[in-house]
Amino acid sequence: MAEHQFLISGHAFVAPKLEPALYLVSTPIGNLKDISVRALETLAGAELILCEDTRTSAKLLNAYGIKTQKASLHEHNEMAQAQNIVDEVKSGKAICLISDAGTPLISDPGFPLVRMAAEEAISIIAIPGASAVLSALAVSGLPTDSFSFFGFLPPKQAARISRLEELKTHQPTLVFYESPKRTNATLSALAQVFGSDRQVVVARELTKRFETLYRGTAGELADEFAGETTKGEVVILVAGASKVAQVDPDQWRAVLKTLMEEMPLRGAVDKVAADFDLKRKQVYQIALELKNAE
Ligand code: SAM
């Protein structure tokens, strides 16, 4: 087969000539068919493909008959390699960056290279495609209008708990990547820190044969995964904190007490209920207790 070609179901296609640039090419997160025609053209048309692990990527590239030269770019050599790669692009080459799965740089190598490429103003072109974070979010049934992605939590228990403490009152949907080895520990840490009632979704083995979605409270899922060491790759999604959960009861009671000294009871109740997003009835009840205690 000629250079710069690729195969789909045994049919050969010629890749168009590429502009010199650094191409960030998304690859599948499990199902080898989840790759765009443009990604295949780019991988086949490039002079070099930088892989997180050349052996892992060989499986994908061989499946599509792509013969482009490969080199490794991983967290241990990316700082040292970045300048060479940028210089190669400047000299007129089209170079692709791929990771073992999904979108490069998303909890994967490439950031130092892309930062240097941006600083040196070479073309950086995204060839979008699969990424576990967006697929998991879309199927989760949790709010998608506002979400935050936190990558992997710290592997050690104490650091993980303290990171979760920082995120306890975060309102947008929270998305984490997790190793199969630590899924159970993270779910029980979530139940401990966020409360066992918080809604959680575990998206396991997306796009693969044993794709499964687990929905429930943090407590339920911690129990379900207890003792498990391997359940495949997972994304853990957590419903954001509700506004009410964030309100410290001591804080609004203190404000209510002060306001009751300055204005009629009804006005104080209305203001506190509106300012703290609380039910008026609940605030009124406390106002009566405060009044009776005077
Ligand atoms: N760059 C990739 C992306 O765009 O999704 C993520 C790479 S990160 C090193 C690997 C983590 O992504 C896994 O530990 C898991 O949390 C998540 N992941 C990747 N593929 C997945 C899949 N098919 N199903 C569920 N989670 C997956």
CSV table of N, CA and C in Angstrom, one decimal, residues 121-266:
chain,number,residue,atom,x,y,z
A,121,ALA,N,3.8,30.4,18.3
A,121,ALA,CA,2.9,30.7,17.3
A,121,ALA,C,2.9,29.8,16.1
A,122,ILE,N,3.1,28.5,16.3
A,122,ILE,CA,2.9,27.5,15.2
A,122,ILE,C,1.4,27.1,15.2
A,123,SER,N,1.0,26.6,14.0
A,123,SER,CA,-0.4,26.2,13.9
A,123,SER,C,-0.7,25.0,14.8
A,124,ILE,N,-1.8,25.1,15.6
A,124,ILE,CA,-2.2,23.9,16.4
A,124,ILE,C,-3.6,23.6,15.9
A,125,ILE,N,-3.9,22.4,15.4
A,125,ILE,CA,-5.2,22.1,14.9
A,125,ILE,C,-5.8,20.9,15.6
A,126,ALA,N,-7.0,21.1,16.1
A,126,ALA,CA,-7.7,20.1,16.8
A,126,ALA,C,-8.5,19.2,15.8
A,127,ILE,N,-8.4,17.9,15.9
A,127,ILE,CA,-9.2,17.0,15.1
A,127,ILE,C,-10.1,16.3,16.2
A,128,PRO,N,-11.3,16.8,16.5
A,128,PRO,CA,-12.0,16.4,17.6
A,128,PRO,C,-12.6,15.0,17.5
A,129,GLY,N,-13.0,14.4,18.6
A,129,GLY,CA,-13.6,13.1,18.6
A,129,GLY,C,-13.9,12.7,20.0
A,130,ALA,N,-13.7,11.4,20.3
A,130,ALA,CA,-14.1,10.8,21.6
A,130,ALA,C,-13.3,11.4,22.8
A,131,SER,N,-14.0,11.5,23.9
A,131,SER,CA,-13.4,11.8,25.2
A,131,SER,C,-14.4,11.3,26.2
A,132,ALA,N,-13.8,10.6,27.2
A,132,ALA,CA,-14.7,9.9,28.2
A,132,ALA,C,-15.5,11.0,29.0
A,133,VAL,N,-14.9,12.1,29.3
A,133,VAL,CA,-15.6,13.1,30.1
A,133,VAL,C,-16.9,13.5,29.5
A,134,LEU,N,-16.9,13.9,28.2
A,134,LEU,CA,-18.2,14.4,27.6
A,134,LEU,C,-19.2,13.2,27.3
A,135,SER,N,-18.7,12.1,26.9
A,135,SER,CA,-19.6,10.9,26.7
A,135,SER,C,-20.3,10.6,28.0
A,136,ALA,N,-19.5,10.5,29.1
A,136,ALA,CA,-20.1,10.2,30.4
A,136,ALA,C,-21.1,11.2,30.9
A,137,LEU,N,-20.7,12.5,30.7
A,137,LEU,CA,-21.6,13.6,31.1
A,137,LEU,C,-23.0,13.5,30.4
A,138,ALA,N,-22.9,13.3,29.1
A,138,ALA,CA,-24.1,13.3,28.2
A,138,ALA,C,-25.0,12.2,28.6
A,139,VAL,N,-24.5,11.0,29.0
A,139,VAL,CA,-25.4,9.9,29.3
A,139,VAL,C,-25.8,9.9,30.8
A,140,SER,N,-25.2,10.7,31.6
A,140,SER,CA,-25.4,10.6,33.1
A,140,SER,C,-26.7,10.9,33.6
A,141,GLY,N,-27.4,11.8,32.9
A,141,GLY,CA,-28.7,12.3,33.4
A,141,GLY,C,-28.5,13.4,34.5
A,142,LEU,N,-27.3,13.8,34.7
A,142,LEU,CA,-27.1,14.9,35.6
A,142,LEU,C,-27.0,16.2,34.8
A,143,PRO,N,-27.2,17.4,35.5
A,143,PRO,CA,-27.2,18.6,34.7
A,143,PRO,C,-26.0,18.8,33.9
A,144,THR,N,-26.2,19.2,32.6
A,144,THR,CA,-25.0,19.4,31.7
A,144,THR,C,-24.8,20.8,31.4
A,145,ASP,N,-25.7,21.7,31.9
A,145,ASP,CA,-25.5,23.1,31.5
A,145,ASP,C,-24.3,23.8,32.2
A,146,SER,N,-23.9,23.2,33.3
A,146,SER,CA,-22.7,23.7,34.0
A,146,SER,C,-22.0,22.5,34.7
A,147,PHE,N,-20.8,22.3,34.3
A,147,PHE,CA,-20.1,21.1,34.9
A,147,PHE,C,-18.6,21.5,35.0
A,148,SER,N,-17.9,20.7,35.9
A,148,SER,CA,-16.5,20.9,36.1
A,148,SER,C,-15.8,19.6,36.0
A,149,PHE,N,-14.7,19.5,35.3
A,149,PHE,CA,-13.9,18.3,35.2
A,149,PHE,C,-12.7,18.4,36.1
A,150,PHE,N,-12.4,17.4,36.9
A,150,PHE,CA,-11.3,17.5,37.9
A,150,PHE,C,-10.2,16.5,37.6
A,151,GLY,N,-10.3,15.7,36.5
A,151,GLY,CA,-9.3,14.7,36.3
A,151,GLY,C,-9.3,13.7,37.4
A,152,PHE,N,-8.1,13.2,37.7
A,152,PHE,CA,-8.0,12.2,38.8
A,152,PHE,C,-7.9,12.8,40.2
A,153,LEU,N,-8.6,12.2,41.1
A,153,LEU,CA,-8.4,12.7,42.5
A,153,LEU,C,-7.0,12.1,43.0
A,154,PRO,N,-6.5,12.7,44.1
A,154,PRO,CA,-5.2,12.2,44.6
A,154,PRO,C,-5.4,10.7,45.0
A,155,PRO,N,-4.4,9.9,44.7
A,155,PRO,CA,-4.5,8.4,45.0
A,155,PRO,C,-4.5,8.1,46.5
A,156,LYS,N,-3.8,9.0,47.3
A,156,LYS,CA,-3.8,8.7,48.8
A,156,LYS,C,-5.0,9.1,49.5
A,157,GLN,N,-5.5,8.3,50.4
A,157,GLN,CA,-6.8,8.6,51.1
A,157,GLN,C,-6.9,10.0,51.7
A,158,ALA,N,-5.9,10.4,52.5
A,158,ALA,CA,-5.9,11.6,53.2
A,158,ALA,C,-6.0,12.8,52.2
A,159,ALA,N,-5.2,12.8,51.2
A,159,ALA,CA,-5.2,13.9,50.2
A,159,ALA,C,-6.5,13.9,49.4
A,160,ARG,N,-7.1,12.7,49.2
A,160,ARG,CA,-8.3,12.6,48.4
A,160,ARG,C,-9.5,13.2,49.3
A,161,ILE,N,-9.5,12.9,50.6
A,161,ILE,CA,-10.5,13.4,51.4
A,161,ILE,C,-10.4,14.9,51.5
A,162,SER,N,-9.2,15.4,51.6
A,162,SER,CA,-9.1,16.9,51.7
A,162,SER,C,-9.5,17.6,50.4
A,163,ARG,N,-9.2,17.0,49.3
A,163,ARG,CA,-9.6,17.6,48.0
A,163,ARG,C,-11.2,17.6,47.9
A,164,LEU,N,-11.8,16.5,48.3
A,164,LEU,CA,-13.2,16.4,48.3
A,164,LEU,C,-13.8,17.4,49.2
A,165,GLU,N,-13.2,17.7,50.4
A,165,GLU,CA,-13.7,18.7,51.3
A,165,GLU,C,-13.8,20.0,50.6
A,166,GLU,N,-12.8,20.3,49.8
A,166,GLU,CA,-12.7,21.6,49.0
A,166,GLU,C,-13.9,21.7,48.0
A,167,LEU,N,-14.3,20.5,47.5
A,167,LEU,CA,-15.3,20.5,46.4
A,167,LEU,C,-16.8,20.3,46.9
A,168,LYS,N,-16.9,20.1,48.2
A,168,LYS,CA,-18.2,19.7,48.8
A,168,LYS,C,-19.3,20.7,48.4
A,169,THR,N,-19.0,22.0,48.3
A,169,THR,CA,-20.1,22.9,48.1
A,169,THR,C,-20.1,23.4,46.6
A,170,HIS,N,-19.4,22.7,45.8
A,170,HIS,CA,-19.3,23.1,44.3
A,170,HIS,C,-20.6,22.9,43.7
A,171,GLN,N,-21.2,23.8,43.0
A,171,GLN,CA,-22.6,23.7,42.5
A,171,GLN,C,-22.7,23.0,41.1
A,172,PRO,N,-21.8,23.2,40.2
A,172,PRO,CA,-21.9,22.5,38.9
A,172,PRO,C,-21.7,21.0,39.1
A,173,THR,N,-22.2,20.2,38.1
A,173,THR,CA,-21.9,18.8,38.1
A,173,THR,C,-20.4,18.5,38.1
A,174,LEU,N,-20.0,17.6,39.0
A,174,LEU,CA,-18.5,17.3,39.1
A,174,LEU,C,-18.2,16.0,38.3
A,175,VAL,N,-17.1,16.0,37.6
A,175,VAL,CA,-16.7,14.9,36.8
A,175,VAL,C,-15.3,14.5,37.1
A,176,PHE,N,-15.1,13.2,37.5
A,176,PHE,CA,-13.7,12.7,37.8
A,176,PHE,C,-13.4,11.5,37.0
A,177,TYR,N,-12.1,11.4,36.7
A,177,TYR,CA,-11.6,10.1,36.1
A,177,TYR,C,-11.2,9.3,37.3
A,178,GLU,N,-11.2,8.0,37.2
A,178,GLU,CA,-10.7,7.2,38.4
A,178,GLU,C,-10.2,5.9,37.9
A,179,SER,N,-9.2,5.4,38.6
A,179,SER,CA,-8.6,4.1,38.2
A,179,SER,C,-9.5,3.0,38.8
A,180,PRO,N,-9.6,1.9,38.1
A,180,PRO,CA,-10.5,0.8,38.6
A,180,PRO,C,-10.1,0.3,40.0
A,181,LYS,N,-8.8,0.5,40.3
A,181,LYS,CA,-8.3,0.0,41.6
A,181,LYS,C,-8.9,0.9,42.7
A,182,ARG,N,-9.2,2.1,42.4
A,182,ARG,CA,-9.6,3.0,43.5
A,182,ARG,C,-11.1,3.4,43.4
A,183,THR,N,-11.8,2.9,42.5
A,183,THR,CA,-13.2,3.3,42.4
A,183,THR,C,-14.0,3.1,43.7
A,184,ASN,N,-13.8,2.0,44.4
A,184,ASN,CA,-14.6,1.7,45.6
A,184,ASN,C,-14.1,2.7,46.7
A,185,ALA,N,-12.8,3.0,46.8
A,185,ALA,CA,-12.4,3.9,47.8
A,185,ALA,C,-12.9,5.3,47.6
A,186,THR,N,-12.9,5.7,46.3
A,186,THR,CA,-13.4,7.1,46.0
A,186,THR,C,-14.9,7.2,46.3
A,187,LEU,N,-15.7,6.1,45.9
A,187,LEU,CA,-17.1,6.2,46.2
A,187,LEU,C,-17.4,6.3,47.7
A,188,SER,N,-16.6,5.6,48.5
A,188,SER,CA,-16.9,5.7,50.0
A,188,SER,C,-16.4,7.0,50.5
A,189,ALA,N,-15.3,7.6,49.9
A,189,ALA,CA,-14.9,8.9,50.3
A,189,ALA,C,-15.9,9.9,50.0
A,190,LEU,N,-16.6,9.8,48.8
A,190,LEU,CA,-17.6,10.7,48.4
A,190,LEU,C,-18.8,10.7,49.4
A,191,ALA,N,-19.2,9.4,49.7
A,191,ALA,CA,-20.3,9.3,50.7
A,191,ALA,C,-20.0,9.9,52.0
A,192,GLN,N,-18.7,9.7,52.4
A,192,GLN,CA,-18.3,10.3,53.7
A,192,GLN,C,-18.3,11.8,53.7
A,193,VAL,N,-17.7,12.4,52.6
A,193,VAL,CA,-17.5,13.9,52.6
A,193,VAL,C,-18.7,14.6,52.1
A,194,PHE,N,-19.4,14.1,51.0
A,194,PHE,CA,-20.5,14.8,50.4
A,194,PHE,C,-21.8,14.4,51.0
A,195,GLY,N,-21.8,13.4,51.8
A,195,GLY,CA,-23.0,12.9,52.4
A,195,GLY,C,-23.5,11.7,51.6
A,196,SER,N,-24.1,10.7,52.2
A,196,SER,CA,-24.5,9.5,51.5
A,196,SER,C,-25.7,9.7,50.6
A,197,ASP,N,-26.4,10.8,50.7
A,197,ASP,CA,-27.5,11.1,49.8
A,197,ASP,C,-27.2,11.7,48.5
A,198,ARG,N,-26.0,12.2,48.3
A,198,ARG,CA,-25.7,12.9,47.1
A,198,ARG,C,-25.8,12.0,45.9
A,199,GLN,N,-26.4,12.5,44.8
A,199,GLN,CA,-26.6,11.6,43.6
A,199,GLN,C,-25.2,11.4,42.8
A,200,VAL,N,-24.9,10.2,42.5
A,200,VAL,CA,-23.7,9.8,41.8
A,200,VAL,C,-24.0,8.9,40.6
A,201,VAL,N,-23.2,9.1,39.6
A,201,VAL,CA,-23.3,8.2,38.4
A,201,VAL,C,-21.9,7.6,38.1
A,202,VAL,N,-21.8,6.3,38.0
A,202,VAL,CA,-20.5,5.7,37.5
A,202,VAL,C,-20.7,5.2,36.1
A,203,ALA,N,-20.0,5.8,35.2
A,203,ALA,CA,-20.1,5.4,33.7
A,203,ALA,C,-18.9,4.4,33.5
A,204,ARG,N,-19.2,3.2,33.3
A,204,ARG,CA,-18.1,2.2,33.2
A,204,ARG,C,-18.0,1.6,31.8
A,205,GLU,N,-16.8,1.5,31.3
A,205,GLU,CA,-16.5,0.8,30.0
A,205,GLU,C,-17.3,1.4,28.8
A,206,LEU,N,-17.3,2.8,28.8
A,206,LEU,CA,-18.1,3.4,27.7
A,206,LEU,C,-17.6,3.0,26.4
A,207,THR,N,-18.5,2.8,25.5
A,207,THR,CA,-18.3,2.3,24.1
A,207,THR,C,-17.8,0.9,24.0
A,208,LYS,N,-17.7,0.2,25.1
A,208,LYS,CA,-17.1,-1.2,25.0
A,208,LYS,C,-18.2,-2.2,25.3
A,209,ARG,N,-17.8,-3.4,25.2
A,209,ARG,CA,-18.8,-4.5,25.3
A,209,ARG,C,-19.5,-4.5,26.7
A,210,PHE,N,-18.8,-4.2,27.8
A,210,PHE,CA,-19.5,-4.3,29.1
A,210,PHE,C,-19.9,-2.9,29.6
A,211,GLU,N,-20.2,-2.0,28.7
A,211,GLU,CA,-20.6,-0.6,29.0
A,211,GLU,C,-21.8,-0.7,30.0
A,212,THR,N,-21.7,0.0,31.2
A,212,THR,CA,-22.7,-0.1,32.2
A,212,THR,C,-22.8,1.3,32.9
A,213,LEU,N,-24.0,1.7,33.2
A,213,LEU,CA,-24.2,3.0,33.9
A,213,LEU,C,-24.8,2.6,35.3
A,214,TYR,N,-24.2,3.1,36.3
A,214,TYR,CA,-24.7,2.9,37.7
A,214,TYR,C,-25.2,4.2,38.2
A,215,ARG,N,-26.4,4.3,38.6
A,215,ARG,CA,-27.0,5.5,39.1
A,215,ARG,C,-27.5,5.3,40.5
A,216,GLY,N,-27.2,6.2,41.4
A,216,GLY,CA,-27.7,6.0,42.8
A,216,GLY,C,-27.2,7.1,43.7
A,217,THR,N,-27.4,6.9,45.0
A,217,THR,CA,-26.8,7.9,45.9
A,217,THR,C,-25.3,7.4,46.2
A,218,ALA,N,-24.5,8.3,46.7
A,218,ALA,CA,-23.1,8.0,47.0
A,218,ALA,C,-23.1,6.8,47.9
A,219,GLY,N,-24.0,6.7,48.9
A,219,GLY,CA,-24.0,5.6,49.8
A,219,GLY,C,-24.3,4.3,49.1
A,220,GLU,N,-25.4,4.3,48.2
A,220,GLU,CA,-25.7,3.1,47.5
A,220,GLU,C,-24.6,2.6,46.6
A,221,LEU,N,-24.0,3.5,45.9
A,221,LEU,CA,-22.9,3.1,45.0
A,221,LEU,C,-21.6,2.6,45.8
A,222,ALA,N,-21.4,3.3,46.9
A,222,ALA,CA,-20.2,2.9,47.7
A,222,ALA,C,-20.5,1.4,48.2
A,223,ASP,N,-21.7,1.1,48.5
A,223,ASP,CA,-22.0,-0.3,49.0
A,223,ASP,C,-21.9,-1.3,47.8
A,224,GLU,N,-22.4,-0.8,46.6
A,224,GLU,CA,-22.4,-1.7,45.4
A,224,GLU,C,-20.9,-2.0,45.0
A,225,PHE,N,-20.0,-1.0,45.1
A,225,PHE,CA,-18.7,-1.3,44.6
A,225,PHE,C,-17.7,-1.7,45.8
A,226,ALA,N,-18.3,-1.8,47.0
A,226,ALA,CA,-17.4,-2.2,48.1
A,226,ALA,C,-16.7,-3.5,47.8
A,227,GLY,N,-15.4,-3.6,48.1
A,227,GLY,CA,-14.7,-4.8,47.9
A,227,GLY,C,-14.2,-5.1,46.5
A,228,GLU,N,-14.8,-4.4,45.5
A,228,GLU,CA,-14.4,-4.6,44.1
A,228,GLU,C,-13.0,-4.0,43.8
A,229,THR,N,-12.2,-4.7,43.1
A,229,THR,CA,-10.9,-4.1,42.7
A,229,THR,C,-10.9,-3.7,41.2
A,230,THR,N,-11.6,-4.5,40.4
A,230,THR,CA,-11.5,-4.2,39.0
A,230,THR,C,-12.9,-4.3,38.4
A,231,LYS,N,-13.4,-3.2,37.8
A,231,LYS,CA,-14.6,-3.2,37.1
A,231,LYS,C,-14.5,-2.5,35.8
A,232,GLY,N,-13.3,-2.4,35.3
A,232,GLY,CA,-13.0,-1.7,34.0
A,232,GLY,C,-12.9,-0.2,34.2
A,233,GLU,N,-12.7,0.5,33.1
A,233,GLU,CA,-12.5,2.0,33.2
A,233,GLU,C,-13.8,2.7,33.6
A,234,VAL,N,-13.6,3.7,34.5
A,234,VAL,CA,-14.8,4.4,34.9
A,234,VAL,C,-14.6,5.9,35.0
A,235,VAL,N,-15.7,6.6,34.7
A,235,VAL,CA,-15.8,8.0,35.0
A,235,VAL,C,-16.9,8.1,36.2
A,236,ILE,N,-16.5,9.0,37.2
A,236,ILE,CA,-17.5,9.2,38.3
A,236,ILE,C,-18.0,10.6,38.2
A,237,LEU,N,-19.3,10.7,38.2
A,237,LEU,CA,-20.0,12.0,38.1
A,237,LEU,C,-20.8,12.2,39.3
A,238,VAL,N,-20.8,13.4,39.8
A,238,VAL,CA,-21.5,13.7,41.1
A,238,VAL,C,-22.4,15.0,40.9
A,239,ALA,N,-23.6,14.9,41.3
A,239,ALA,CA,-24.5,16.0,41.3
A,239,ALA,C,-23.9,17.2,42.1
A,240,GLY,N,-24.0,18.4,41.6
A,240,GLY,CA,-23.4,19.5,42.3
A,240,GLY,C,-24.2,19.8,43.6
A,241,ALA,N,-23.6,20.5,44.5
A,241,ALA,CA,-24.3,20.8,45.8
A,241,ALA,C,-25.4,21.8,45.5
A,242,SER,N,-26.5,21.6,46.2
A,242,SER,CA,-27.7,22.5,46.0
A,242,SER,C,-27.3,23.7,46.8
A,243,LYS,N,-28.0,24.8,46.5
A,243,LYS,CA,-27.7,26.1,47.2
A,243,LYS,C,-28.0,26.0,48.6
A,244,VAL,N,-29.1,25.3,48.9
A,244,VAL,CA,-29.6,25.2,50.3
A,244,VAL,C,-28.5,24.4,51.2
A,245,ALA,N,-27.9,23.4,50.5
A,245,ALA,CA,-27.0,22.6,51.3
A,245,ALA,C,-25.8,23.4,51.7
A,246,GLN,N,-25.5,24.5,51.0
A,246,GLN,CA,-24.3,25.3,51.3
A,246,GLN,C,-24.5,26.2,52.4
A,247,VAL,N,-25.8,26.5,52.8
A,247,VAL,CA,-26.1,27.5,53.8
A,247,VAL,C,-25.8,27.0,55.2
A,248,ASP,N,-25.0,27.7,55.9
A,248,ASP,CA,-24.7,27.4,57.3
A,248,ASP,C,-25.9,27.9,58.1
A,249,PRO,N,-26.6,27.0,58.8
A,249,PRO,CA,-27.8,27.4,59.5
A,249,PRO,C,-27.4,28.4,60.6
A,250,ASP,N,-26.3,28.3,61.2
A,250,ASP,CA,-25.9,29.3,62.3
A,250,ASP,C,-25.8,30.7,61.7
A,251,GLN,N,-25.3,30.7,60.4
A,251,GLN,CA,-25.1,32.0,59.7
A,251,GLN,C,-26.5,32.7,59.5
A,252,TRP,N,-27.4,32.0,58.9
A,252,TRP,CA,-28.7,32.7,58.6
A,252,TRP,C,-29.5,33.0,59.8
A,253,ARG,N,-29.4,32.2,60.8
A,253,ARG,CA,-30.1,32.5,62.1
A,253,ARG,C,-29.5,33.8,62.7
A,254,ALA,N,-28.2,33.9,62.6
A,254,ALA,CA,-27.6,35.1,63.2
A,254,ALA,C,-28.1,36.4,62.4
A,255,VAL,N,-28.1,36.2,61.1
A,255,VAL,CA,-28.6,37.4,60.3
A,255,VAL,C,-30.1,37.7,60.6
A,256,LEU,N,-30.9,36.6,60.8
A,256,LEU,CA,-32.3,36.8,61.1
A,256,LEU,C,-32.5,37.5,62.4
A,257,LYS,N,-31.7,37.1,63.4
A,257,LYS,CA,-31.8,37.7,64.7
A,257,LYS,C,-31.5,39.3,64.6
A,258,THR,N,-30.4,39.6,63.9
A,258,THR,CA,-30.0,41.0,63.8
A,258,THR,C,-31.1,41.8,63.1
A,259,LEU,N,-31.7,41.2,62.0
A,259,LEU,CA,-32.7,41.9,61.2
A,259,LEU,C,-34.0,42.1,62.0
A,260,MET,N,-34.3,41.1,62.9
A,260,MET,CA,-35.5,41.2,63.7
A,260,MET,C,-35.4,42.4,64.7
A,261,GLU,N,-34.1,42.8,65.0
A,261,GLU,CA,-34.0,43.9,65.9
A,261,GLU,C,-34.2,45.2,65.1
A,262,GLU,N,-34.0,45.1,63.8
A,262,GLU,CA,-34.1,46.4,63.0
A,262,GLU,C,-35.4,46.6,62.2
A,263,MET,N,-36.2,45.5,62.0
A,263,MET,CA,-37.4,45.6,61.2
A,263,MET,C,-38.4,44.6,61.7
A,264,PRO,N,-39.7,44.8,61.3
A,264,PRO,CA,-40.7,43.9,61.7
A,264,PRO,C,-40.4,42.4,61.3
A,265,LEU,N,-40.9,41.5,62.1
A,265,LEU,CA,-40.6,40.1,61.9
A,265,LEU,C,-40.8,39.6,60.5
A,266,ARG,N,-42.0,39.9,59.9
A,266,ARG,CA,-42.3,39.5,58.6
A,266,ARG,C,-41.2,39.9,57.5
